[in-house]
Amino acid sequence: HLSPRLAAVASFVPKGARLADIGSDHAYLPANLLINNKISFAIAGEVAKGPYENAQHEIVRRALTTQLEARLANGLAAIKDEDHIDTVTIAGMGGVLITDILEAGFSRAKRFETLILQPNTDEHIVRTWLNNHQYKINDEVIEQEDNHFYEIMIATKGTQSLSSLDKKFGPVLRKRKTSVFVAKWQKELDRIDTIFENLEFAGKADSPIYQDWKKKYQQIQEVIK
Ligand code: SAM
Protein backbone atom coordinates (compact mmCIF):
# COMPACT_ATOMS: atom_id res chain seq x y z
CA HIS A 1 0.00 0.00 0.00
CA LEU A 2 1.53 3.32 -1.06
CA SER A 3 1.18 6.67 0.70
CA PRO A 4 -0.95 9.26 -1.16
CA ARG A 5 2.28 10.95 -2.24
CA LEU A 6 3.82 7.81 -3.77
CA ALA A 7 0.44 6.70 -5.13
CA ALA A 8 0.29 9.96 -7.06
CA VAL A 9 3.78 9.34 -8.46
CA ALA A 10 2.73 5.78 -9.40
CA SER A 11 -0.43 7.01 -11.11
CA PHE A 12 1.70 8.99 -13.58
CA VAL A 13 3.84 6.00 -14.63
CA PRO A 14 2.76 4.94 -18.13
CA LYS A 15 1.46 1.40 -18.45
CA GLY A 16 4.19 -0.95 -19.66
CA ALA A 17 6.97 1.53 -18.86
CA ARG A 18 10.53 0.38 -18.31
CA LEU A 19 11.14 2.26 -15.10
CA ALA A 20 14.14 3.47 -13.13
CA ASP A 21 13.26 4.72 -9.66
CA ILE A 22 16.22 6.76 -8.45
CA GLY A 23 16.59 7.14 -4.68
CA SER A 24 14.21 4.23 -4.25
CA ASP A 25 14.94 3.38 -0.60
CA HIS A 26 12.63 0.40 0.09
CA ALA A 27 11.71 0.15 -3.61
CA TYR A 28 8.04 0.44 -2.59
CA LEU A 29 7.15 2.36 -5.75
CA PRO A 30 8.53 -0.05 -8.39
CA ALA A 31 7.46 -3.07 -6.31
CA ASN A 32 3.89 -1.79 -6.17
CA LEU A 33 3.78 -1.09 -9.91
CA LEU A 34 5.11 -4.58 -10.71
CA ILE A 35 2.71 -6.33 -8.32
CA ASN A 36 -0.19 -4.47 -9.92
CA ASN A 37 1.07 -5.48 -13.38
CA LYS A 38 1.29 -1.89 -14.48
CA ILE A 39 4.91 -2.41 -15.53
CA SER A 40 7.06 -5.48 -16.07
CA PHE A 41 10.61 -4.22 -15.55
CA ALA A 42 12.27 -1.77 -13.16
CA ILE A 43 15.54 -0.67 -11.63
CA ALA A 44 15.72 0.64 -8.07
CA GLY A 45 18.73 2.95 -7.81
CA GLU A 46 20.22 3.87 -4.45
CA VAL A 47 23.37 5.76 -3.53
CA ALA A 48 23.36 4.68 0.14
CA LYS A 49 24.08 1.19 1.39
CA GLY A 50 21.28 0.99 4.00
CA PRO A 51 18.47 1.98 1.61
CA TYR A 52 20.01 -0.22 -1.11
CA GLU A 53 19.76 -3.17 1.29
CA ASN A 54 16.18 -2.17 2.14
CA ALA A 55 15.39 -2.38 -1.58
CA GLN A 56 17.05 -5.78 -1.91
CA HIS A 57 15.05 -7.14 1.02
CA GLU A 58 11.78 -5.86 -0.40
CA ILE A 59 12.55 -7.38 -3.80
CA VAL A 60 13.20 -10.82 -2.29
CA ARG A 61 10.25 -10.57 0.11
CA ARG A 62 7.89 -9.80 -2.79
CA ALA A 63 9.47 -12.41 -5.10
CA LEU A 64 10.28 -9.78 -7.72
CA THR A 65 13.90 -10.77 -8.42
CA THR A 66 13.32 -11.44 -12.12
CA GLN A 67 11.66 -8.07 -12.77
CA LEU A 68 13.23 -5.62 -10.34
CA GLU A 69 16.92 -5.06 -9.73
CA ALA A 70 18.40 -2.88 -7.00
CA ARG A 71 21.61 -1.08 -7.94
CA LEU A 72 24.01 0.79 -5.71
CA ALA A 73 24.90 3.87 -7.77
CA ASN A 74 24.84 7.63 -7.78
CA GLY A 75 21.79 9.03 -9.57
CA LEU A 76 21.24 8.05 -13.19
CA ALA A 77 24.46 6.01 -13.23
CA ALA A 78 22.24 3.17 -11.97
CA ILE A 79 20.81 2.90 -15.48
CA LYS A 80 22.54 0.83 -18.18
CA ASP A 81 21.88 1.18 -21.90
CA GLU A 82 20.67 -2.40 -22.12
CA ASP A 83 17.92 -1.68 -19.57
CA HIS A 84 16.11 0.36 -22.25
CA ILE A 85 14.64 2.59 -19.55
CA ASP A 86 12.03 5.03 -20.86
CA THR A 87 10.66 6.41 -17.58
CA VAL A 88 12.53 7.80 -14.58
CA THR A 89 10.95 8.57 -11.21
CA ILE A 90 12.73 10.64 -8.57
CA ALA A 91 10.68 11.28 -5.43
CA GLY A 92 11.08 12.39 -1.85
CA MET A 93 14.20 14.53 -2.19
CA GLY A 94 14.86 18.23 -2.32
CA GLY A 95 14.43 19.97 -5.64
CA VAL A 96 18.10 20.97 -5.77
CA LEU A 97 19.22 17.35 -5.37
CA ILE A 98 16.75 16.17 -8.02
CA THR A 99 18.04 18.84 -10.39
CA ASP A 100 21.68 17.90 -9.65
CA ILE A 101 20.89 14.26 -10.42
CA LEU A 102 19.23 15.20 -13.72
CA GLU A 103 22.01 17.62 -14.65
CA ALA A 104 24.81 15.13 -13.86
CA GLY A 105 23.20 12.58 -16.16
CA PHE A 106 21.83 14.96 -18.73
CA SER A 107 23.45 13.34 -21.77
CA ARG A 108 21.66 10.18 -20.67
CA ALA A 109 18.60 11.89 -19.18
CA LYS A 110 17.72 13.52 -22.48
CA ARG A 111 17.04 10.10 -23.90
CA PHE A 112 14.43 9.29 -21.28
CA GLU A 113 10.99 9.83 -22.67
CA THR A 114 9.26 10.51 -19.37
CA LEU A 115 10.38 12.03 -16.07
CA ILE A 116 8.12 11.89 -13.02
CA LEU A 117 9.45 14.07 -10.24
CA GLN A 118 8.33 14.81 -6.70
CA PRO A 119 10.57 17.41 -5.08
CA ASN A 120 9.99 18.01 -1.37
CA THR A 121 11.23 21.60 -1.75
CA ASP A 122 12.30 24.10 -4.44
CA GLU A 123 9.78 22.94 -7.03
CA HIS A 124 10.53 26.06 -9.10
CA ILE A 125 14.17 24.95 -9.55
CA VAL A 126 13.02 21.60 -10.93
CA ARG A 127 10.54 23.27 -13.30
CA THR A 128 13.22 25.69 -14.49
CA TRP A 129 15.56 22.78 -15.23
CA LEU A 130 12.85 20.97 -17.21
CA ASN A 131 12.01 24.15 -19.09
CA ASN A 132 15.69 24.67 -20.02
CA HIS A 133 16.35 21.07 -21.04
CA GLN A 134 13.57 20.41 -23.55
CA TYR A 135 11.13 18.74 -21.23
CA LYS A 136 7.49 19.71 -21.24
CA ILE A 137 5.36 19.43 -18.10
CA ASN A 138 2.21 17.60 -19.15
CA ASP A 139 0.49 17.20 -15.83
CA GLU A 140 0.88 17.96 -12.15
CA VAL A 141 -0.88 17.07 -8.93
CA ILE A 142 -0.55 18.30 -5.38
CA GLU A 143 -1.12 15.98 -2.42
CA GLN A 144 -1.34 16.72 1.28
CA GLU A 145 -0.06 14.36 3.95
CA ASP A 146 -0.50 15.72 7.46
CA ASN A 147 0.88 19.24 7.34
CA HIS A 148 3.04 18.68 4.25
CA PHE A 149 2.22 19.48 0.66
CA TYR A 150 3.81 17.49 -2.14
CA GLU A 151 3.85 18.49 -5.79
CA ILE A 152 4.25 15.75 -8.40
CA MET A 153 4.97 16.51 -12.04
CA ILE A 154 5.23 14.46 -15.20
CA ALA A 155 7.35 15.75 -18.06
CA THR A 156 8.04 14.31 -21.49
CA LYS A 157 10.49 15.28 -24.22
CA GLY A 158 9.27 18.44 -25.85
CA THR A 159 9.45 22.17 -25.50
CA GLN A 160 7.44 24.73 -23.61
CA SER A 161 8.10 28.18 -22.31
CA LEU A 162 7.18 28.53 -18.65
CA SER A 163 6.54 31.96 -17.18
CA SER A 164 7.90 32.83 -13.75
CA LEU A 165 4.40 32.24 -12.34
CA ASP A 166 4.33 28.80 -13.99
CA LYS A 167 7.70 27.95 -12.46
CA LYS A 168 6.70 29.02 -8.97
CA PHE A 169 3.14 27.73 -8.81
CA GLY A 170 3.14 25.04 -11.51
CA PRO A 171 1.69 25.54 -15.00
CA VAL A 172 -1.06 22.97 -14.42
CA LEU A 173 -1.53 23.45 -10.67
CA ARG A 174 -2.12 27.18 -10.91
CA LYS A 175 -4.80 26.69 -13.53
CA ARG A 176 -6.52 23.83 -11.74
CA LYS A 177 -6.42 25.54 -8.33
CA THR A 178 -7.57 22.56 -6.26
CA SER A 179 -8.44 23.05 -2.60
CA VAL A 180 -5.13 21.44 -1.62
CA PHE A 181 -3.25 23.90 -3.85
CA VAL A 182 -5.08 26.82 -2.25
CA ALA A 183 -4.36 25.40 1.23
CA LYS A 184 -0.64 25.16 0.45
CA TRP A 185 -0.42 28.78 -0.59
CA GLN A 186 -2.71 29.95 2.21
CA LYS A 187 -0.20 28.36 4.60
CA GLU A 188 2.54 30.40 2.91
CA LEU A 189 0.45 33.57 3.32
CA ASP A 190 0.11 32.78 7.03
CA ARG A 191 3.88 32.37 7.24
CA ILE A 192 4.45 35.72 5.54
CA ASP A 193 1.96 37.32 7.95
CA THR A 194 4.29 36.32 10.77
CA ILE A 195 7.23 37.82 8.88
CA PHE A 196 5.27 41.08 8.54
CA GLU A 197 4.61 41.11 12.28
CA ASN A 198 8.28 40.55 13.06
CA LEU A 199 9.42 43.26 10.65
CA GLU A 200 6.83 45.70 12.00
CA PHE A 201 7.91 44.91 15.55
CA ALA A 202 11.53 45.62 14.52
CA GLY A 203 10.47 48.96 13.04
CA LYS A 204 11.19 47.79 9.49
CA ALA A 205 7.74 48.19 7.96
CA ASP A 206 9.17 50.54 5.31
CA SER A 207 12.22 48.45 4.46
CA PRO A 208 12.90 46.98 0.98
CA ILE A 209 12.64 43.52 2.56
CA TYR A 210 9.12 44.30 3.72
CA GLN A 211 8.20 45.52 0.26
CA ASP A 212 9.63 42.34 -1.28
CA TRP A 213 7.46 40.18 0.97
CA LYS A 214 4.49 42.39 0.21
CA LYS A 215 4.95 41.71 -3.51
CA LYS A 216 5.21 37.97 -2.91
CA TYR A 217 2.12 38.12 -0.72
CA GLN A 218 0.08 39.94 -3.34
CA GLN A 219 1.27 37.60 -6.07
CA ILE A 220 0.07 34.57 -4.09
CA GLN A 221 -3.26 36.25 -3.35
CA GLU A 222 -3.68 36.94 -7.04
CA VAL A 223 -2.90 33.34 -8.02
CA ILE A 224 -5.27 31.68 -5.53
CA LYS A 225 -8.17 34.09 -5.79
N1 SAM B 1 11.86 7.67 -3.31
C1 SAM B 1 11.41 7.22 -2.00
C2 SAM B 1 10.17 7.94 -1.60
O1 SAM B 1 9.81 8.92 -2.28
O2 SAM B 1 9.53 7.58 -0.62
C3 SAM B 1 12.49 7.40 -0.95
C4 SAM B 1 12.82 8.83 -0.63
S1 SAM B 1 14.15 8.94 0.51
C5 SAM B 1 13.64 10.26 1.52
C6 SAM B 1 15.45 9.62 -0.49
C7 SAM B 1 16.42 8.53 -0.96
O3 SAM B 1 17.23 9.06 -2.01
C8 SAM B 1 17.36 8.07 0.12
O4 SAM B 1 17.22 6.68 0.30
C9 SAM B 1 18.76 8.44 -0.41
O5 SAM B 1 19.74 7.48 -0.09
C10 SAM B 1 18.51 8.50 -1.90
N2 SAM B 1 19.45 9.34 -2.65
C11 SAM B 1 19.89 10.58 -2.35
N3 SAM B 1 20.73 11.03 -3.28
C12 SAM B 1 20.82 10.06 -4.23
C13 SAM B 1 21.56 9.93 -5.44
N4 SAM B 1 22.37 10.89 -5.88
N5 SAM B 1 21.41 8.79 -6.16
C14 SAM B 1 20.61 7.81 -5.73
N6 SAM B 1 19.90 7.88 -4.57
C15 SAM B 1 20.00 8.99 -3.84
mmCIF file with all atom_site columns, N, CA and C in Angstrom, residues 106-150:
data_model
loop_
_atom_site.group_PDB
_atom_site.id
_atom_site.type_symbol
_atom_site.label_atom_id
_atom_site.label_alt_id
_atom_site.label_comp_id
_atom_site.label_asym_id
_atom_site.label_entity_id
_atom_site.label_seq_id
_atom_site.pdbx_PDB_ins_code
_atom_site.Cartn_x
_atom_site.Cartn_y
_atom_site.Cartn_z
_atom_site.occupancy
_atom_site.B_iso_or_equiv
_atom_site.pdbx_formal_charge
_atom_site.auth_seq_id
_atom_site.auth_comp_id
_atom_site.auth_asym_id
_atom_site.auth_atom_id
_atom_site.pdbx_PDB_model_num
ATOM 1   N N  . PHE A 1 106 ? 22.676 14.388 -17.680 1.00 0.00 ? 106 PHE A N  1
ATOM 2   C CA . PHE A 1 106 ? 21.835 14.956 -18.733 1.00 0.00 ? 106 PHE A CA 1
ATOM 3   C C  . PHE A 1 106 ? 22.010 14.278 -20.083 1.00 0.00 ? 106 PHE A C  1
ATOM 4   N N  . SER A 1 107 ? 23.251 13.938 -20.448 1.00 0.00 ? 107 SER A N  1
ATOM 5   C CA . SER A 1 107 ? 23.451 13.337 -21.767 1.00 0.00 ? 107 SER A CA 1
ATOM 6   C C  . SER A 1 107 ? 22.659 12.032 -21.864 1.00 0.00 ? 107 SER A C  1
ATOM 7   N N  . ARG A 1 108 ? 22.479 11.382 -20.694 1.00 0.00 ? 108 ARG A N  1
ATOM 8   C CA . ARG A 1 108 ? 21.657 10.181 -20.673 1.00 0.00 ? 108 ARG A CA 1
ATOM 9   C C  . ARG A 1 108 ? 20.187 10.577 -20.457 1.00 0.00 ? 108 ARG A C  1
ATOM 10  N N  . ALA A 1 109 ? 19.979 11.520 -19.556 1.00 0.00 ? 109 ALA A N  1
ATOM 11  C CA . ALA A 1 109 ? 18.605 11.887 -19.181 1.00 0.00 ? 109 ALA A CA 1
ATOM 12  C C  . ALA A 1 109 ? 17.801 12.335 -20.389 1.00 0.00 ? 109 ALA A C  1
ATOM 13  N N  . LYS A 1 110 ? 18.481 12.972 -21.358 1.00 0.00 ? 110 LYS A N  1
ATOM 14  C CA . LYS A 1 110 ? 17.716 13.515 -22.480 1.00 0.00 ? 110 LYS A CA 1
ATOM 15  C C  . LYS A 1 110 ? 17.119 12.406 -23.337 1.00 0.00 ? 110 LYS A C  1
ATOM 16  N N  . ARG A 1 111 ? 17.620 11.200 -23.135 1.00 0.00 ? 111 ARG A N  1
ATOM 17  C CA . ARG A 1 111 ? 17.041 10.099 -23.900 1.00 0.00 ? 111 ARG A CA 1
ATOM 18  C C  . ARG A 1 111 ? 15.790 9.533  -23.234 1.00 0.00 ? 111 ARG A C  1
ATOM 19  N N  . PHE A 1 112 ? 15.585 9.862  -21.973 1.00 0.00 ? 112 PHE A N  1
ATOM 20  C CA . PHE A 1 112 ? 14.428 9.293  -21.282 1.00 0.00 ? 112 PHE A CA 1
ATOM 21  C C  . PHE A 1 112 ? 13.163 10.035 -21.717 1.00 0.00 ? 112 PHE A C  1
ATOM 22  N N  . GLU A 1 113 ? 12.218 9.249  -22.138 1.00 0.00 ? 113 GLU A N  1
ATOM 23  C CA . GLU A 1 113 ? 10.990 9.832  -22.673 1.00 0.00 ? 113 GLU A CA 1
ATOM 24  C C  . GLU A 1 113 ? 10.211 10.584 -21.592 1.00 0.00 ? 113 GLU A C  1
ATOM 25  N N  . THR A 1 114 ? 10.149 9.981  -20.407 1.00 0.00 ? 114 THR A N  1
ATOM 26  C CA . THR A 1 114 ? 9.261  10.508 -19.366 1.00 0.00 ? 114 THR A CA 1
ATOM 27  C C  . THR A 1 114 ? 9.992  10.641 -18.032 1.00 0.00 ? 114 THR A C  1
ATOM 28  N N  . LEU A 1 115 ? 9.845  11.803 -17.417 1.00 0.00 ? 115 LEU A N  1
ATOM 29  C CA . LEU A 1 115 ? 10.384 12.030 -16.073 1.00 0.00 ? 115 LEU A CA 1
ATOM 30  C C  . LEU A 1 115 ? 9.206  12.324 -15.141 1.00 0.00 ? 115 LEU A C  1
ATOM 31  N N  . ILE A 1 116 ? 9.163  11.615 -14.009 1.00 0.00 ? 116 ILE A N  1
ATOM 32  C CA . ILE A 1 116 ? 8.121  11.887 -13.019 1.00 0.00 ? 116 ILE A CA 1
ATOM 33  C C  . ILE A 1 116 ? 8.841  12.274 -11.731 1.00 0.00 ? 116 ILE A C  1
ATOM 34  N N  . LEU A 1 117 ? 8.625  13.495 -11.305 1.00 0.00 ? 117 LEU A N  1
ATOM 35  C CA . LEU A 1 117 ? 9.446  14.073 -10.244 1.00 0.00 ? 117 LEU A CA 1
ATOM 36  C C  . LEU A 1 117 ? 8.575  14.568 -9.099  1.00 0.00 ? 117 LEU A C  1
ATOM 37  N N  . GLN A 1 118 ? 9.042  14.308 -7.883  1.00 0.00 ? 118 GLN A N  1
ATOM 38  C CA . GLN A 1 118 ? 8.327  14.808 -6.704  1.00 0.00 ? 118 GLN A CA 1
ATOM 39  C C  . GLN A 1 118 ? 9.336  15.432 -5.744  1.00 0.00 ? 118 GLN A C  1
ATOM 40  N N  . PRO A 1 119 ? 9.659  16.709 -5.995  1.00 0.00 ? 119 PRO A N  1
ATOM 41  C CA . PRO A 1 119 ? 10.568 17.406 -5.082  1.00 0.00 ? 119 PRO A CA 1
ATOM 42  C C  . PRO A 1 119 ? 9.861  17.758 -3.774  1.00 0.00 ? 119 PRO A C  1
ATOM 43  N N  . ASN A 1 120 ? 10.581 17.611 -2.658  1.00 0.00 ? 120 ASN A N  1
ATOM 44  C CA . ASN A 1 120 ? 9.994  18.009 -1.366  1.00 0.00 ? 120 ASN A CA 1
ATOM 45  C C  . ASN A 1 120 ? 10.065 19.515 -1.171  1.00 0.00 ? 120 ASN A C  1
ATOM 46  N N  . THR A 1 121 ? 11.002 20.152 -1.875  1.00 0.00 ? 121 THR A N  1
ATOM 47  C CA . THR A 1 121 ? 11.231 21.603 -1.750  1.00 0.00 ? 121 THR A CA 1
ATOM 48  C C  . THR A 1 121 ? 11.667 22.124 -3.117  1.00 0.00 ? 121 THR A C  1
ATOM 49  N N  . ASP A 1 122 ? 11.717 23.456 -3.238  1.00 0.00 ? 122 ASP A N  1
ATOM 50  C CA . ASP A 1 122 ? 12.297 24.096 -4.436  1.00 0.00 ? 122 ASP A CA 1
ATOM 51  C C  . ASP A 1 122 ? 11.739 23.568 -5.758  1.00 0.00 ? 122 ASP A C  1
ATOM 52  N N  . GLU A 1 123 ? 10.423 23.431 -5.799  1.00 0.00 ? 123 GLU A N  1
ATOM 53  C CA . GLU A 1 123 ? 9.781  22.936 -7.026  1.00 0.00 ? 123 GLU A CA 1
ATOM 54  C C  . GLU A 1 123 ? 10.136 23.813 -8.224  1.00 0.00 ? 123 GLU A C  1
ATOM 55  N N  . HIS A 1 124 ? 10.275 25.140 -7.976  1.00 0.00 ? 124 HIS A N  1
ATOM 56  C CA . HIS A 1 124 ? 10.531 26.057 -9.103  1.00 0.00 ? 124 HIS A CA 1
ATOM 57  C C  . HIS A 1 124 ? 11.880 25.760 -9.769  1.00 0.00 ? 124 HIS A C  1
ATOM 58  N N  . ILE A 1 125 ? 12.844 25.269 -8.987  1.00 0.00 ? 125 ILE A N  1
ATOM 59  C CA . ILE A 1 125 ? 14.166 24.949 -9.548  1.00 0.00 ? 125 ILE A CA 1
ATOM 60  C C  . ILE A 1 125 ? 14.052 23.747 -10.494 1.00 0.00 ? 125 ILE A C  1
ATOM 61  N N  . VAL A 1 126 ? 13.234 22.782 -10.091 1.00 0.00 ? 126 VAL A N  1
ATOM 62  C CA . VAL A 1 126 ? 13.022 21.601 -10.935 1.00 0.00 ? 126 VAL A CA 1
ATOM 63  C C  . VAL A 1 126 ? 12.313 22.008 -12.232 1.00 0.00 ? 126 VAL A C  1
ATOM 64  N N  . ARG A 1 127 ? 11.281 22.841 -12.094 1.00 0.00 ? 127 ARG A N  1
ATOM 65  C CA . ARG A 1 127 ? 10.542 23.270 -13.303 1.00 0.00 ? 127 ARG A CA 1
ATOM 66  C C  . ARG A 1 127 ? 11.438 24.072 -14.233 1.00 0.00 ? 127 ARG A C  1
ATOM 67  N N  . THR A 1 128 ? 12.308 24.901 -13.664 1.00 0.00 ? 128 THR A N  1
ATOM 68  C CA . THR A 1 128 ? 13.223 25.693 -14.493 1.00 0.00 ? 128 THR A CA 1
ATOM 69  C C  . THR A 1 128 ? 14.167 24.769 -15.254 1.00 0.00 ? 128 THR A C  1
ATOM 70  N N  . TRP A 1 129 ? 14.658 23.741 -14.556 1.00 0.00 ? 129 TRP A N  1
ATOM 71  C CA . TRP A 1 129 ? 15.562 22.782 -15.235 1.00 0.00 ? 129 TRP A CA 1
ATOM 72  C C  . TRP A 1 129 ? 14.833 22.106 -16.397 1.00 0.00 ? 129 TRP A C  1
ATOM 73  N N  . LEU A 1 130 ? 13.630 21.643 -16.148 1.00 0.00 ? 130 LEU A N  1
ATOM 74  C CA . LEU A 1 130 ? 12.851 20.968 -17.205 1.00 0.00 ? 130 LEU A CA 1
ATOM 75  C C  . LEU A 1 130 ? 12.662 21.914 -18.393 1.00 0.00 ? 130 LEU A C  1
ATOM 76  N N  . ASN A 1 131 ? 12.261 23.133 -18.068 1.00 0.00 ? 131 ASN A N  1
ATOM 77  C CA . ASN A 1 131 ? 12.014 24.154 -19.086 1.00 0.00 ? 131 ASN A CA 1
ATOM 78  C C  . ASN A 1 131 ? 13.257 24.392 -19.956 1.00 0.00 ? 131 ASN A C  1
ATOM 79  N N  . ASN A 1 132 ? 14.441 24.358 -19.305 1.00 0.00 ? 132 ASN A N  1
ATOM 80  C CA . ASN A 1 132 ? 15.685 24.668 -20.017 1.00 0.00 ? 132 ASN A CA 1
ATOM 81  C C  . ASN A 1 132 ? 16.324 23.450 -20.675 1.00 0.00 ? 132 ASN A C  1
ATOM 82  N N  . HIS A 1 133 ? 15.742 22.277 -20.482 1.00 0.00 ? 133 HIS A N  1
ATOM 83  C CA . HIS A 1 133 ? 16.348 21.067 -21.044 1.00 0.00 ? 133 HIS A CA 1
ATOM 84  C C  . HIS A 1 133 ? 15.368 20.287 -21.918 1.00 0.00 ? 133 HIS A C  1
ATOM 85  N N  . GLN A 1 134 ? 14.486 21.011 -22.565 1.00 0.00 ? 134 GLN A N  1
ATOM 86  C CA . GLN A 1 134 ? 13.567 20.407 -23.546 1.00 0.00 ? 134 GLN A CA 1
ATOM 87  C C  . GLN A 1 134 ? 12.707 19.305 -22.958 1.00 0.00 ? 134 GLN A C  1
ATOM 88  N N  . TYR A 1 135 ? 12.193 19.590 -21.773 1.00 0.00 ? 135 TYR A N  1
ATOM 89  C CA . TYR A 1 135 ? 11.132 18.736 -21.231 1.00 0.00 ? 135 TYR A CA 1
ATOM 90  C C  . TYR A 1 135 ? 9.895  19.592 -21.016 1.00 0.00 ? 135 TYR A C  1
ATOM 91  N N  . LYS A 1 136 ? 8.759  18.990 -21.333 1.00 0.00 ? 136 LYS A N  1
ATOM 92  C CA . LYS A 1 136 ? 7.490  19.706 -21.239 1.00 0.00 ? 136 LYS A CA 1
ATOM 93  C C  . LYS A 1 136 ? 6.676  19.098 -20.102 1.00 0.00 ? 136 LYS A C  1
ATOM 94  N N  . ILE A 1 137 ? 6.191  19.926 -19.204 1.00 0.00 ? 137 ILE A N  1
ATOM 95  C CA . ILE A 1 137 ? 5.359  19.431 -18.095 1.00 0.00 ? 137 ILE A CA 1
ATOM 96  C C  . ILE A 1 137 ? 3.942  19.199 -18.614 1.00 0.00 ? 137 ILE A C  1
ATOM 97  N N  . ASN A 1 138 ? 3.528  17.938 -18.600 1.00 0.00 ? 138 ASN A N  1
ATOM 98  C CA . ASN A 1 138 ? 2.206  17.600 -19.150 1.00 0.00 ? 138 ASN A CA 1
ATOM 99  C C  . ASN A 1 138 ? 1.115  17.598 -18.102 1.00 0.00 ? 138 ASN A C  1
ATOM 100 N N  . ASP A 1 139 ? 1.511  17.259 -16.879 1.00 0.00 ? 139 ASP A N  1
ATOM 101 C CA . ASP A 1 139 ? 0.486  17.199 -15.833 1.00 0.00 ? 139 ASP A CA 1
ATOM 102 C C  . ASP A 1 139 ? 1.168  17.367 -14.482 1.00 0.00 ? 139 ASP A C  1
ATOM 103 N N  . GLU A 1 140 ? 0.389  17.791 -13.514 1.00 0.00 ? 140 GLU A N  1
ATOM 104 C CA . GLU A 1 140 ? 0.880  17.961 -12.148 1.00 0.00 ? 140 GLU A CA 1
ATOM 105 C C  . GLU A 1 140 ? -0.260 17.664 -11.196 1.00 0.00 ? 140 GLU A C  1
ATOM 106 N N  . VAL A 1 141 ? 0.105  17.160 -10.013 1.00 0.00 ? 141 VAL A N  1
ATOM 107 C CA . VAL A 1 141 ? -0.878 17.073 -8.931  1.00 0.00 ? 141 VAL A CA 1
ATOM 108 C C  . VAL A 1 141 ? -0.223 17.540 -7.643  1.00 0.00 ? 141 VAL A C  1
ATOM 109 N N  . ILE A 1 142 ? -1.049 17.937 -6.708  1.00 0.00 ? 142 ILE A N  1
ATOM 110 C CA . ILE A 1 142 ? -0.552 18.296 -5.382  1.00 0.00 ? 142 ILE A CA 1
ATOM 111 C C  . ILE A 1 142 ? -1.306 17.456 -4.362  1.00 0.00 ? 142 ILE A C  1
ATOM 112 N N  . GLU A 1 143 ? -0.536 16.851 -3.447  1.00 0.00 ? 143 GLU A N  1
ATOM 113 C CA . GLU A 1 143 ? -1.118 15.985 -2.420  1.00 0.00 ? 143 GLU A CA 1
ATOM 114 C C  . GLU A 1 143 ? -0.754 16.531 -1.049  1.00 0.00 ? 143 GLU A C  1
ATOM 115 N N  . GLN A 1 144 ? -1.639 16.329 -0.099  1.00 0.00 ? 144 GLN A N  1
ATOM 116 C CA . GLN A 1 144 ? -1.338 16.725 1.276   1.00 0.00 ? 144 GLN A CA 1
ATOM 117 C C  . GLN A 1 144 ? -1.250 15.486 2.149   1.00 0.00 ? 144 GLN A C  1
ATOM 118 N N  . GLU A 1 145 ? -0.177 15.406 2.929   1.00 0.00 ? 145 GLU A N  1
ATOM 119 C CA . GLU A 1 145 ? -0.055 14.355 3.950   1.00 0.00 ? 145 GLU A CA 1
ATOM 120 C C  . GLU A 1 145 ? 0.265  15.066 5.247   1.00 0.00 ? 145 GLU A C  1
ATOM 121 N N  . ASP A 1 146 ? -0.628 14.952 6.211   1.00 0.00 ? 146 ASP A N  1
ATOM 122 C CA . ASP A 1 146 ? -0.498 15.718 7.461   1.00 0.00 ? 146 ASP A CA 1
ATOM 123 C C  . ASP A 1 146 ? -0.351 17.194 7.115   1.00 0.00 ? 146 ASP A C  1
ATOM 124 N N  . ASN A 1 147 ? 0.745  17.806 7.575   1.00 0.00 ? 147 ASN A N  1
ATOM 125 C CA . ASN A 1 147 ? 0.884  19.239 7.340   1.00 0.00 ? 147 ASN A CA 1
ATOM 126 C C  . ASN A 1 147 ? 1.805  19.545 6.153   1.00 0.00 ? 147 ASN A C  1
ATOM 127 N N  . HIS A 1 148 ? 2.123  18.494 5.374   1.00 0.00 ? 148 HIS A N  1
ATOM 128 C CA . HIS A 1 148 ? 3.038  18.681 4.249   1.00 0.00 ? 148 HIS A CA 1
ATOM 129 C C  . HIS A 1 148 ? 2.293  18.649 2.922   1.00 0.00 ? 148 HIS A C  1
ATOM 130 N N  . PHE A 1 149 ? 2.782  19.461 2.012   1.00 0.00 ? 149 PHE A N  1
ATOM 131 C CA . PHE A 1 149 ? 2.218  19.480 0.660   1.00 0.00 ? 149 PHE A CA 1
ATOM 132 C C  . PHE A 1 149 ? 3.276  18.972 -0.306  1.00 0.00 ? 149 PHE A C  1
ATOM 133 N N  . TYR A 1 150 ? 2.874  18.071 -1.195  1.00 0.00 ? 150 TYR A N  1
ATOM 134 C CA . TYR A 1 150 ? 3.812  17.487 -2.144  1.00 0.00 ? 150 TYR A CA 1
ATOM 135 C C  . TYR A 1 150 ? 3.309  17.710 -3.559  1.00 0.00 ? 150 TYR A C  1
#
